[in-house]
Short mmCIF file of N, CA and C and ligand atoms in Angstrom, two decimals:
data_model
loop_
_atom_site.label_atom_id
_atom_site.label_comp_id
_atom_site.label_asym_id
_atom_site.label_seq_id
_atom_site.Cartn_x
_atom_site.Cartn_y
_atom_site.Cartn_z
N UNK A 16 -224.84 92.13 166.08
CA UNK A 16 -224.54 92.38 164.67
C UNK A 16 -225.63 91.75 163.80
N UNK A 17 -226.20 92.53 162.90
CA UNK A 17 -227.28 92.00 162.06
C UNK A 17 -226.91 91.99 160.58
N UNK A 18 -225.88 92.74 160.24
CA UNK A 18 -225.55 92.90 158.83
C UNK A 18 -224.04 93.03 158.68
N UNK A 19 -223.53 92.46 157.60
CA UNK A 19 -222.10 92.56 157.36
C UNK A 19 -221.88 92.84 155.87
N UNK A 20 -221.02 93.82 155.59
CA UNK A 20 -220.66 94.10 154.20
C UNK A 20 -219.26 93.54 154.02
N UNK A 21 -219.08 92.60 153.11
CA UNK A 21 -217.74 92.06 152.96
C UNK A 21 -217.28 91.95 151.53
N UNK A 22 -216.09 91.41 151.35
CA UNK A 22 -215.41 91.32 150.05
C UNK A 22 -214.81 92.64 149.59
N UNK A 23 -214.31 93.42 150.52
CA UNK A 23 -213.57 94.61 150.11
C UNK A 23 -212.24 94.17 149.50
N UNK A 24 -211.73 94.93 148.51
CA UNK A 24 -210.47 94.52 147.88
C UNK A 24 -209.29 94.52 148.86
N UNK A 25 -209.35 95.33 149.88
CA UNK A 25 -208.28 95.32 150.88
C UNK A 25 -208.80 95.96 152.16
N UNK A 26 -207.96 95.91 153.20
CA UNK A 26 -208.34 96.38 154.52
C UNK A 26 -208.64 97.89 154.54
N UNK A 27 -207.80 98.64 153.82
CA UNK A 27 -207.97 100.10 153.80
C UNK A 27 -209.33 100.48 153.21
N UNK A 28 -209.69 99.82 152.11
CA UNK A 28 -210.99 100.11 151.48
C UNK A 28 -212.12 99.83 152.46
N UNK A 29 -211.99 98.77 153.23
CA UNK A 29 -213.00 98.43 154.22
C UNK A 29 -213.09 99.46 155.34
N UNK A 30 -211.92 99.92 155.78
CA UNK A 30 -211.89 100.91 156.86
C UNK A 30 -212.47 102.25 156.40
N UNK A 31 -212.16 102.62 155.17
CA UNK A 31 -212.70 103.87 154.64
C UNK A 31 -214.22 103.81 154.52
N UNK A 32 -214.69 102.66 154.08
CA UNK A 32 -216.14 102.45 153.96
C UNK A 32 -216.79 102.60 155.33
N UNK A 33 -216.20 101.96 156.31
CA UNK A 33 -216.74 101.98 157.67
C UNK A 33 -216.79 103.42 158.20
N UNK A 34 -215.71 104.15 157.95
CA UNK A 34 -215.65 105.53 158.44
C UNK A 34 -216.76 106.38 157.82
N UNK A 35 -216.92 106.29 156.50
CA UNK A 35 -217.93 107.08 155.80
C UNK A 35 -219.34 106.69 156.27
N UNK A 36 -219.54 105.42 156.50
CA UNK A 36 -220.84 104.93 156.95
C UNK A 36 -221.20 105.56 158.31
N UNK A 37 -220.19 105.73 159.14
CA UNK A 37 -220.43 106.32 160.46
C UNK A 37 -220.45 107.84 160.42
N UNK A 38 -219.90 108.43 159.36
CA UNK A 38 -219.80 109.89 159.29
C UNK A 38 -220.34 110.46 157.97
N UNK A 39 -221.57 110.12 157.61
CA UNK A 39 -222.08 110.57 156.30
C UNK A 39 -222.14 112.09 156.16
N UNK A 40 -222.30 112.80 157.30
CA UNK A 40 -222.43 114.25 157.21
C UNK A 40 -221.12 114.94 156.86
N UNK A 41 -219.99 114.29 157.12
CA UNK A 41 -218.71 114.93 156.79
C UNK A 41 -217.94 114.21 155.69
N UNK A 42 -218.36 113.01 155.33
CA UNK A 42 -217.68 112.29 154.24
C UNK A 42 -217.83 113.09 152.93
N UNK A 43 -216.71 113.27 152.24
CA UNK A 43 -216.72 114.03 150.98
C UNK A 43 -217.70 113.42 149.98
N UNK A 44 -217.81 112.11 150.00
CA UNK A 44 -218.67 111.40 149.04
C UNK A 44 -220.14 111.45 149.41
N UNK A 45 -220.44 111.83 150.63
CA UNK A 45 -221.83 111.69 151.12
C UNK A 45 -222.45 112.96 151.67
N UNK A 46 -221.63 113.96 151.98
CA UNK A 46 -222.18 115.10 152.74
C UNK A 46 -223.20 115.92 151.97
N UNK A 47 -223.26 115.78 150.63
CA UNK A 47 -224.21 116.55 149.85
C UNK A 47 -225.64 116.00 149.95
N UNK A 48 -225.81 114.85 150.54
CA UNK A 48 -227.15 114.29 150.67
C UNK A 48 -227.76 114.69 152.03
N UNK A 49 -229.06 114.49 152.13
CA UNK A 49 -229.75 114.88 153.36
C UNK A 49 -229.64 113.78 154.41
N UNK A 50 -228.89 114.05 155.46
CA UNK A 50 -228.70 113.03 156.50
C UNK A 50 -229.36 113.40 157.82
N UNK A 51 -230.47 114.16 157.72
CA UNK A 51 -231.29 114.34 158.92
C UNK A 51 -232.03 113.03 159.19
N UNK A 52 -231.96 112.56 160.40
CA UNK A 52 -232.71 111.35 160.73
C UNK A 52 -234.20 111.69 160.75
N UNK A 53 -234.98 110.89 160.00
CA UNK A 53 -236.41 111.19 159.93
C UNK A 53 -237.11 110.73 161.20
N UNK A 54 -238.24 111.38 161.49
CA UNK A 54 -238.99 111.02 162.69
C UNK A 54 -239.44 109.56 162.68
N UNK A 55 -239.70 109.06 161.47
CA UNK A 55 -240.22 107.70 161.35
C UNK A 55 -239.11 106.65 161.37
N UNK A 56 -237.87 107.10 161.39
CA UNK A 56 -236.74 106.20 161.24
C UNK A 56 -236.12 105.84 162.60
N UNK A 57 -235.86 104.58 162.83
CA UNK A 57 -235.05 104.24 164.01
C UNK A 57 -233.58 104.20 163.59
N UNK A 58 -232.71 103.98 164.55
CA UNK A 58 -231.28 104.05 164.28
C UNK A 58 -230.82 103.10 163.19
N UNK A 59 -231.32 101.87 163.25
CA UNK A 59 -230.91 100.88 162.25
C UNK A 59 -231.41 101.28 160.87
N UNK A 60 -232.65 101.73 160.80
CA UNK A 60 -233.21 102.15 159.50
C UNK A 60 -232.40 103.31 158.91
N UNK A 61 -231.96 104.21 159.77
CA UNK A 61 -231.12 105.32 159.30
C UNK A 61 -229.80 104.78 158.74
N UNK A 62 -229.17 103.88 159.47
CA UNK A 62 -227.90 103.29 159.02
C UNK A 62 -228.06 102.59 157.67
N UNK A 63 -229.19 101.93 157.50
CA UNK A 63 -229.42 101.22 156.24
C UNK A 63 -229.65 102.21 155.09
N UNK A 64 -230.30 103.33 155.42
CA UNK A 64 -230.49 104.36 154.39
C UNK A 64 -229.13 104.90 153.94
N UNK A 65 -228.24 105.14 154.90
CA UNK A 65 -226.89 105.61 154.55
C UNK A 65 -226.19 104.54 153.70
N UNK A 66 -226.29 103.30 154.15
CA UNK A 66 -225.62 102.20 153.44
C UNK A 66 -226.12 102.08 152.00
N UNK A 67 -227.43 102.13 151.81
CA UNK A 67 -227.98 101.97 150.47
C UNK A 67 -227.45 103.07 149.54
N UNK A 68 -227.36 104.27 150.05
CA UNK A 68 -226.81 105.36 149.25
C UNK A 68 -225.35 105.08 148.91
N UNK A 69 -224.59 104.67 149.91
CA UNK A 69 -223.16 104.42 149.70
C UNK A 69 -222.92 103.38 148.62
N UNK A 70 -223.71 102.30 148.66
CA UNK A 70 -223.51 101.21 147.71
C UNK A 70 -223.79 101.66 146.28
N UNK A 71 -224.54 102.75 146.15
CA UNK A 71 -224.95 103.19 144.82
C UNK A 71 -224.20 104.41 144.30
N UNK A 72 -223.21 104.89 145.05
CA UNK A 72 -222.42 106.01 144.55
C UNK A 72 -220.93 105.61 144.49
N UNK A 73 -220.15 106.31 143.63
CA UNK A 73 -218.72 106.05 143.57
C UNK A 73 -218.06 106.42 144.90
N UNK A 74 -216.97 105.79 145.28
CA UNK A 74 -216.28 104.72 144.56
C UNK A 74 -216.84 103.34 144.89
N UNK A 75 -217.77 103.29 145.84
CA UNK A 75 -218.19 101.97 146.36
C UNK A 75 -219.04 101.18 145.37
N UNK A 76 -219.76 101.89 144.48
CA UNK A 76 -220.67 101.15 143.59
C UNK A 76 -219.95 100.29 142.57
N UNK A 77 -218.62 100.41 142.50
CA UNK A 77 -217.87 99.56 141.57
C UNK A 77 -217.24 98.35 142.28
N UNK A 78 -217.33 98.30 143.58
CA UNK A 78 -216.67 97.21 144.31
C UNK A 78 -217.53 95.94 144.27
N UNK A 79 -216.87 94.78 144.28
CA UNK A 79 -217.63 93.52 144.24
C UNK A 79 -218.08 93.11 145.65
N UNK A 80 -218.85 93.96 146.30
CA UNK A 80 -219.21 93.71 147.70
C UNK A 80 -220.34 92.70 147.82
N UNK A 81 -220.40 92.08 148.97
CA UNK A 81 -221.54 91.22 149.30
C UNK A 81 -222.23 91.81 150.52
N UNK A 82 -223.56 91.91 150.44
CA UNK A 82 -224.34 92.39 151.58
C UNK A 82 -224.91 91.16 152.27
N UNK A 83 -224.53 90.97 153.50
CA UNK A 83 -224.92 89.74 154.17
C UNK A 83 -225.72 90.04 155.44
N UNK A 84 -227.01 89.65 155.41
CA UNK A 84 -227.83 89.76 156.61
C UNK A 84 -227.55 88.54 157.48
N UNK A 85 -227.18 88.76 158.72
CA UNK A 85 -226.86 87.63 159.58
C UNK A 85 -228.11 87.08 160.27
N UNK A 86 -229.10 87.93 160.45
CA UNK A 86 -230.34 87.51 161.10
C UNK A 86 -231.52 87.96 160.25
N UNK A 87 -232.29 87.01 159.74
CA UNK A 87 -233.35 87.34 158.79
C UNK A 87 -234.44 88.21 159.42
N UNK A 88 -234.64 88.09 160.73
CA UNK A 88 -235.75 88.85 161.35
C UNK A 88 -235.49 90.36 161.34
N UNK A 89 -234.23 90.77 161.11
CA UNK A 89 -233.93 92.20 161.09
C UNK A 89 -233.76 92.75 159.68
N UNK A 90 -233.97 91.89 158.70
CA UNK A 90 -233.73 92.30 157.31
C UNK A 90 -234.61 93.48 156.91
N UNK A 91 -233.98 94.48 156.31
CA UNK A 91 -234.68 95.68 155.85
C UNK A 91 -234.48 95.77 154.34
N UNK A 92 -235.55 96.09 153.57
CA UNK A 92 -235.39 96.18 152.12
C UNK A 92 -234.30 97.19 151.75
N UNK A 93 -233.49 96.81 150.78
CA UNK A 93 -232.33 97.63 150.40
C UNK A 93 -231.97 97.26 148.98
N UNK A 94 -231.71 98.25 148.14
CA UNK A 94 -231.45 97.98 146.73
C UNK A 94 -230.01 98.35 146.37
N UNK A 95 -229.11 97.37 146.34
CA UNK A 95 -227.73 97.63 145.93
C UNK A 95 -227.61 97.54 144.40
N UNK A 96 -226.45 97.91 143.83
CA UNK A 96 -226.25 97.68 142.39
C UNK A 96 -226.39 96.19 142.08
N UNK A 97 -226.73 95.88 140.82
CA UNK A 97 -227.04 94.51 140.43
C UNK A 97 -225.92 93.50 140.70
N UNK A 98 -224.66 93.96 140.64
CA UNK A 98 -223.58 92.99 140.79
C UNK A 98 -223.27 92.66 142.25
N UNK A 99 -223.97 93.29 143.19
CA UNK A 99 -223.72 92.98 144.60
C UNK A 99 -224.79 92.02 145.13
N UNK A 100 -224.38 90.79 145.45
CA UNK A 100 -225.37 89.85 145.96
C UNK A 100 -225.80 90.19 147.39
N UNK A 101 -227.06 89.87 147.71
CA UNK A 101 -227.54 89.98 149.09
C UNK A 101 -227.64 88.55 149.62
N UNK A 102 -226.89 88.28 150.68
CA UNK A 102 -226.87 86.92 151.23
C UNK A 102 -227.55 86.93 152.59
N UNK A 103 -227.90 85.74 153.05
CA UNK A 103 -228.58 85.61 154.33
C UNK A 103 -227.95 84.47 155.11
N UNK A 104 -227.66 84.72 156.38
CA UNK A 104 -227.10 83.66 157.21
C UNK A 104 -225.69 83.99 157.66
N UNK A 105 -225.11 83.09 158.47
CA UNK A 105 -223.77 83.35 158.99
C UNK A 105 -222.72 83.35 157.88
N UNK A 106 -221.64 84.05 158.10
CA UNK A 106 -220.57 84.13 157.09
C UNK A 106 -219.70 82.89 157.17
N UNK A 107 -219.52 82.27 156.00
CA UNK A 107 -218.68 81.07 155.97
C UNK A 107 -217.34 81.38 155.33
N UNK A 108 -216.36 80.61 155.72
CA UNK A 108 -215.04 80.73 155.10
C UNK A 108 -215.15 80.33 153.63
N UNK A 109 -214.43 81.03 152.73
CA UNK A 109 -214.50 80.63 151.32
C UNK A 109 -213.96 79.21 151.12
N UNK A 110 -214.64 78.47 150.25
CA UNK A 110 -214.18 77.10 150.01
C UNK A 110 -212.97 77.13 149.09
N UNK A 111 -212.15 76.12 149.17
CA UNK A 111 -210.93 76.08 148.35
C UNK A 111 -211.26 75.46 147.00
N UNK A 112 -211.83 76.29 146.11
CA UNK A 112 -212.27 75.77 144.82
C UNK A 112 -211.10 75.23 144.01
N UNK A 113 -209.98 75.92 144.09
CA UNK A 113 -208.87 75.62 143.21
C UNK A 113 -208.20 74.28 143.45
N UNK A 114 -208.37 73.74 144.64
CA UNK A 114 -207.59 72.56 145.01
C UNK A 114 -207.94 71.30 144.23
N UNK A 115 -209.18 71.23 143.74
CA UNK A 115 -209.61 69.98 143.13
C UNK A 115 -209.13 69.83 141.69
N UNK A 116 -208.85 70.94 141.04
CA UNK A 116 -208.43 70.85 139.64
C UNK A 116 -206.91 70.88 139.58
N UNK A 117 -206.32 69.92 138.90
CA UNK A 117 -204.87 69.84 138.92
C UNK A 117 -204.23 70.51 137.70
N UNK A 118 -204.90 70.46 136.56
CA UNK A 118 -204.26 71.09 135.41
C UNK A 118 -205.12 72.19 134.84
N UNK A 119 -204.54 73.36 134.75
CA UNK A 119 -205.21 74.46 134.08
C UNK A 119 -204.50 74.69 132.75
N UNK A 120 -205.25 75.24 131.81
CA UNK A 120 -204.61 75.50 130.52
C UNK A 120 -203.50 76.55 130.69
N UNK A 121 -202.54 76.50 129.80
CA UNK A 121 -201.46 77.47 129.89
C UNK A 121 -201.57 78.54 128.81
N UNK A 122 -202.60 78.41 127.96
CA UNK A 122 -202.78 79.44 126.93
C UNK A 122 -204.05 80.24 127.16
N UNK A 123 -203.99 81.52 126.85
CA UNK A 123 -205.13 82.42 126.97
C UNK A 123 -206.20 82.03 125.94
N UNK A 124 -207.44 81.89 126.41
CA UNK A 124 -208.54 81.52 125.52
C UNK A 124 -208.77 82.57 124.43
N UNK A 125 -208.44 83.82 124.73
CA UNK A 125 -208.74 84.89 123.77
C UNK A 125 -207.65 85.11 122.74
N UNK A 126 -206.38 85.14 123.17
CA UNK A 126 -205.33 85.45 122.19
C UNK A 126 -204.44 84.23 121.89
N UNK A 127 -204.67 83.13 122.60
CA UNK A 127 -203.99 81.85 122.37
C UNK A 127 -202.49 81.85 122.63
N UNK A 128 -201.98 82.88 123.30
CA UNK A 128 -200.57 82.82 123.69
C UNK A 128 -200.47 82.42 125.17
N UNK A 129 -199.26 82.11 125.59
CA UNK A 129 -199.04 81.58 126.93
C UNK A 129 -199.36 82.60 128.04
N UNK A 130 -199.97 82.11 129.11
CA UNK A 130 -200.15 82.98 130.28
C UNK A 130 -199.10 82.61 131.32
N UNK A 131 -198.76 83.56 132.17
CA UNK A 131 -197.83 83.26 133.25
C UNK A 131 -198.45 83.65 134.58
N UNK A 132 -197.77 83.31 135.66
CA UNK A 132 -198.25 83.53 137.01
C UNK A 132 -198.71 84.96 137.29
N UNK A 133 -198.04 85.93 136.66
CA UNK A 133 -198.36 87.31 137.04
C UNK A 133 -199.30 88.02 136.07
N UNK A 134 -199.77 87.33 135.02
CA UNK A 134 -200.72 88.02 134.14
C UNK A 134 -201.96 87.19 133.83
N UNK A 135 -202.22 86.19 134.70
CA UNK A 135 -203.32 85.27 134.44
C UNK A 135 -204.59 85.64 135.20
N UNK A 136 -205.71 85.12 134.72
CA UNK A 136 -206.95 85.17 135.51
C UNK A 136 -207.82 84.00 135.02
N UNK A 137 -208.60 83.44 135.93
CA UNK A 137 -209.39 82.26 135.57
C UNK A 137 -210.86 82.48 135.83
N UNK A 138 -211.70 81.91 135.00
CA UNK A 138 -213.13 81.91 135.30
C UNK A 138 -213.34 80.99 136.49
N UNK A 139 -214.16 81.44 137.43
CA UNK A 139 -214.28 80.74 138.70
C UNK A 139 -214.96 79.38 138.55
N UNK A 140 -215.82 79.24 137.54
CA UNK A 140 -216.58 77.99 137.41
C UNK A 140 -215.77 76.86 136.80
N UNK A 141 -215.12 77.14 135.68
CA UNK A 141 -214.43 76.05 134.98
C UNK A 141 -212.95 76.30 134.80
N UNK A 142 -212.47 77.34 135.44
CA UNK A 142 -211.06 77.69 135.36
C UNK A 142 -210.58 77.88 133.93
N UNK A 143 -211.45 78.41 133.08
CA UNK A 143 -211.01 78.82 131.75
C UNK A 143 -209.95 79.91 131.95
N UNK A 144 -208.92 79.86 131.13
CA UNK A 144 -207.74 80.70 131.36
C UNK A 144 -207.69 81.92 130.44
N UNK A 145 -207.31 83.05 131.02
CA UNK A 145 -207.19 84.28 130.23
C UNK A 145 -206.01 85.10 130.71
N UNK A 146 -205.51 85.98 129.84
CA UNK A 146 -204.66 87.06 130.31
C UNK A 146 -205.57 88.08 131.00
N UNK A 147 -205.10 88.67 132.07
CA UNK A 147 -205.85 89.75 132.72
C UNK A 147 -206.26 90.82 131.72
N UNK A 148 -205.27 91.25 130.93
CA UNK A 148 -205.50 92.35 130.00
C UNK A 148 -206.51 91.98 128.91
N UNK A 149 -206.39 90.75 128.39
CA UNK A 149 -207.31 90.32 127.33
C UNK A 149 -208.75 90.33 127.82
N UNK A 150 -208.96 89.77 129.02
CA UNK A 150 -210.33 89.69 129.52
C UNK A 150 -210.84 91.07 129.96
N UNK A 151 -209.97 91.85 130.58
CA UNK A 151 -210.38 93.19 131.02
C UNK A 151 -210.78 94.03 129.81
N UNK A 152 -210.00 93.91 128.72
CA UNK A 152 -210.32 94.64 127.49
C UNK A 152 -211.69 94.27 126.96
N UNK A 153 -212.01 93.00 127.06
CA UNK A 153 -213.27 92.51 126.54
C UNK A 153 -214.45 92.99 127.39
N UNK A 154 -214.22 93.10 128.69
CA UNK A 154 -215.33 93.37 129.61
C UNK A 154 -215.50 94.82 129.99
N UNK A 155 -214.46 95.59 129.93
CA UNK A 155 -214.56 96.95 130.47
C UNK A 155 -215.43 97.79 129.54
N UNK A 156 -216.30 98.59 130.10
CA UNK A 156 -217.14 99.43 129.25
C UNK A 156 -216.41 100.75 129.00
N UNK A 157 -216.93 101.53 128.09
CA UNK A 157 -216.22 102.75 127.70
C UNK A 157 -216.07 103.73 128.85
N UNK A 158 -217.01 103.68 129.79
CA UNK A 158 -217.00 104.67 130.87
C UNK A 158 -216.25 104.20 132.11
N UNK A 159 -216.01 102.90 132.22
CA UNK A 159 -215.40 102.38 133.43
C UNK A 159 -213.91 102.17 133.27
N UNK A 160 -213.20 102.22 134.39
CA UNK A 160 -211.77 101.92 134.37
C UNK A 160 -211.57 100.43 134.64
N UNK A 161 -212.38 99.89 135.54
CA UNK A 161 -212.26 98.48 135.89
C UNK A 161 -213.51 97.72 135.47
N UNK A 162 -213.32 96.49 135.04
CA UNK A 162 -214.50 95.68 134.72
C UNK A 162 -215.24 95.28 136.01
N UNK A 163 -216.53 95.10 135.93
CA UNK A 163 -217.32 94.68 137.08
C UNK A 163 -217.76 93.22 136.93
N UNK A 164 -218.29 92.90 135.78
CA UNK A 164 -218.74 91.53 135.56
C UNK A 164 -218.82 91.26 134.07
N UNK A 165 -219.01 90.00 133.72
CA UNK A 165 -219.13 89.64 132.32
C UNK A 165 -219.43 88.16 132.20
N UNK A 166 -219.52 87.69 130.97
CA UNK A 166 -219.76 86.27 130.73
C UNK A 166 -218.46 85.65 130.26
N UNK A 167 -218.11 84.51 130.84
CA UNK A 167 -216.87 83.84 130.44
C UNK A 167 -216.93 83.55 128.95
N UNK A 168 -215.97 84.06 128.15
CA UNK A 168 -216.01 83.87 126.70
C UNK A 168 -215.88 82.40 126.30
N UNK A 169 -215.41 81.55 127.20
CA UNK A 169 -215.26 80.15 126.82
C UNK A 169 -216.46 79.30 127.23
N UNK A 170 -216.78 79.31 128.55
CA UNK A 170 -217.83 78.40 129.01
C UNK A 170 -219.18 79.08 129.18
N UNK A 171 -219.21 80.41 129.04
CA UNK A 171 -220.49 81.10 129.03
C UNK A 171 -221.12 81.34 130.39
N UNK A 172 -220.41 81.04 131.49
CA UNK A 172 -221.01 81.30 132.80
C UNK A 172 -220.76 82.75 133.21
N UNK A 173 -221.75 83.35 133.89
CA UNK A 173 -221.57 84.74 134.35
C UNK A 173 -220.51 84.80 135.45
N UNK A 174 -219.68 85.80 135.39
CA UNK A 174 -218.59 85.92 136.35
C UNK A 174 -218.53 87.34 136.91
N UNK A 175 -218.15 87.45 138.18
CA UNK A 175 -217.87 88.76 138.75
C UNK A 175 -216.37 88.95 138.75
N UNK A 176 -215.92 90.07 138.24
CA UNK A 176 -214.48 90.33 138.16
C UNK A 176 -213.84 90.20 139.55
N UNK A 177 -214.48 90.79 140.54
CA UNK A 177 -213.92 90.75 141.89
C UNK A 177 -213.74 89.32 142.41
N UNK A 178 -214.68 88.46 142.07
CA UNK A 178 -214.58 87.06 142.50
C UNK A 178 -213.42 86.36 141.80
N UNK A 179 -213.24 86.67 140.52
CA UNK A 179 -212.15 86.06 139.76
C UNK A 179 -210.79 86.50 140.32
N UNK A 180 -210.72 87.77 140.71
CA UNK A 180 -209.47 88.28 141.25
C UNK A 180 -209.16 87.62 142.60
N UNK A 181 -210.20 87.46 143.41
CA UNK A 181 -209.98 86.78 144.70
C UNK A 181 -209.56 85.33 144.50
N UNK A 182 -210.17 84.68 143.52
CA UNK A 182 -209.85 83.30 143.20
C UNK A 182 -208.38 83.19 142.78
N UNK A 183 -207.99 84.11 141.92
CA UNK A 183 -206.61 84.15 141.43
C UNK A 183 -205.64 84.37 142.59
N UNK A 184 -206.01 85.31 143.48
CA UNK A 184 -205.13 85.60 144.62
C UNK A 184 -204.99 84.38 145.53
N UNK A 185 -206.07 83.64 145.70
CA UNK A 185 -206.00 82.43 146.53
C UNK A 185 -205.08 81.40 145.91
N UNK A 186 -205.17 81.25 144.59
CA UNK A 186 -204.31 80.28 143.89
C UNK A 186 -202.85 80.66 144.04
N UNK A 187 -202.56 81.94 143.84
CA UNK A 187 -201.14 82.31 143.87
C UNK A 187 -200.62 82.32 145.31
N UNK A 188 -201.49 82.60 146.27
CA UNK A 188 -201.06 82.57 147.66
C UNK A 188 -200.70 81.15 148.08
N UNK A 189 -201.45 80.17 147.56
CA UNK A 189 -201.17 78.80 147.96
C UNK A 189 -199.86 78.30 147.36
N UNK A 190 -199.40 78.96 146.31
CA UNK A 190 -198.14 78.53 145.69
C UNK A 190 -196.92 79.18 146.34
N UNK A 191 -197.03 80.45 146.67
CA UNK A 191 -195.88 81.11 147.27
C UNK A 191 -196.34 82.28 148.11
N UNK A 192 -195.51 82.74 149.00
CA UNK A 192 -195.89 83.87 149.84
C UNK A 192 -195.38 85.19 149.29
N UNK A 193 -194.65 85.12 148.19
CA UNK A 193 -194.14 86.36 147.60
C UNK A 193 -195.28 87.08 146.89
N UNK A 194 -195.57 88.32 147.29
CA UNK A 194 -196.68 89.03 146.65
C UNK A 194 -196.35 89.32 145.20
N UNK A 195 -197.25 88.94 144.30
CA UNK A 195 -197.00 89.24 142.89
C UNK A 195 -197.49 90.66 142.62
N UNK A 196 -197.17 91.15 141.49
CA UNK A 196 -197.61 92.48 141.10
C UNK A 196 -199.12 92.57 141.22
N UNK A 197 -199.63 93.68 141.75
CA UNK A 197 -201.07 93.80 141.88
C UNK A 197 -201.72 93.89 140.50
N UNK A 198 -202.83 93.15 140.33
CA UNK A 198 -203.44 93.07 139.00
C UNK A 198 -203.85 94.43 138.46
N UNK A 199 -204.17 95.39 139.37
CA UNK A 199 -204.62 96.68 138.87
C UNK A 199 -203.47 97.49 138.27
N UNK A 200 -202.24 97.16 138.66
CA UNK A 200 -201.09 97.83 138.05
C UNK A 200 -201.05 97.59 136.55
N UNK A 201 -201.41 96.36 136.16
CA UNK A 201 -201.35 96.03 134.74
C UNK A 201 -202.38 96.79 133.95
N UNK A 202 -203.55 97.04 134.57
CA UNK A 202 -204.59 97.77 133.86
C UNK A 202 -204.19 99.23 133.67
N UNK A 203 -203.53 99.79 134.69
CA UNK A 203 -203.19 101.20 134.59
C UNK A 203 -202.00 101.46 133.67
N UNK A 204 -201.29 100.41 133.30
CA UNK A 204 -200.16 100.58 132.40
C UNK A 204 -200.57 100.78 130.95
N UNK A 205 -201.86 100.56 130.70
CA UNK A 205 -202.33 100.67 129.31
C UNK A 205 -202.19 102.10 128.79
ZN1 ZN B 309 -204.53 86.76 125.97
ZN1 ZN B 310 -215.31 79.67 131.86
#
């Protein structure tokens, strides 16, 4: 294994991605492109060409994915969308950022009313507190349904929406095992 794509929002999204990557000629999202293997291309280079295309077309280009090269000697140039980091080295377990801070604010930085367990989201750096809807409204562009990234309105650090959602899920998972309403449900209720 030389490369790993991770941070899919769920298992199904990951499996679909994997299937399309292996079947670009029949995938609805990919079959319109030219997938003849070039004479100059080896198998890995072909796979990377498919991958680069996938990362730059819907629905995958909106996901907060991380491209991780496990072995630097096999690294091949590849241009993903700006919000997808390219990492190098073995995959590490996410650190438990939330555990060190004991008190988070209970009011939304944007509208100043109380947040609750099922409508909150925090900036990953300083745990500035927001309502999901308030921050999504601020960050979502006119053409997108979901926000991708933005600057924390309170502390000014750049944030990836996907990272904030994972952070939030980790916090709520550590408190209880009852699945809360999925955050995307709240966005679609608008
Ligand atoms: Zn609010
Ligand atoms: Zn912040």
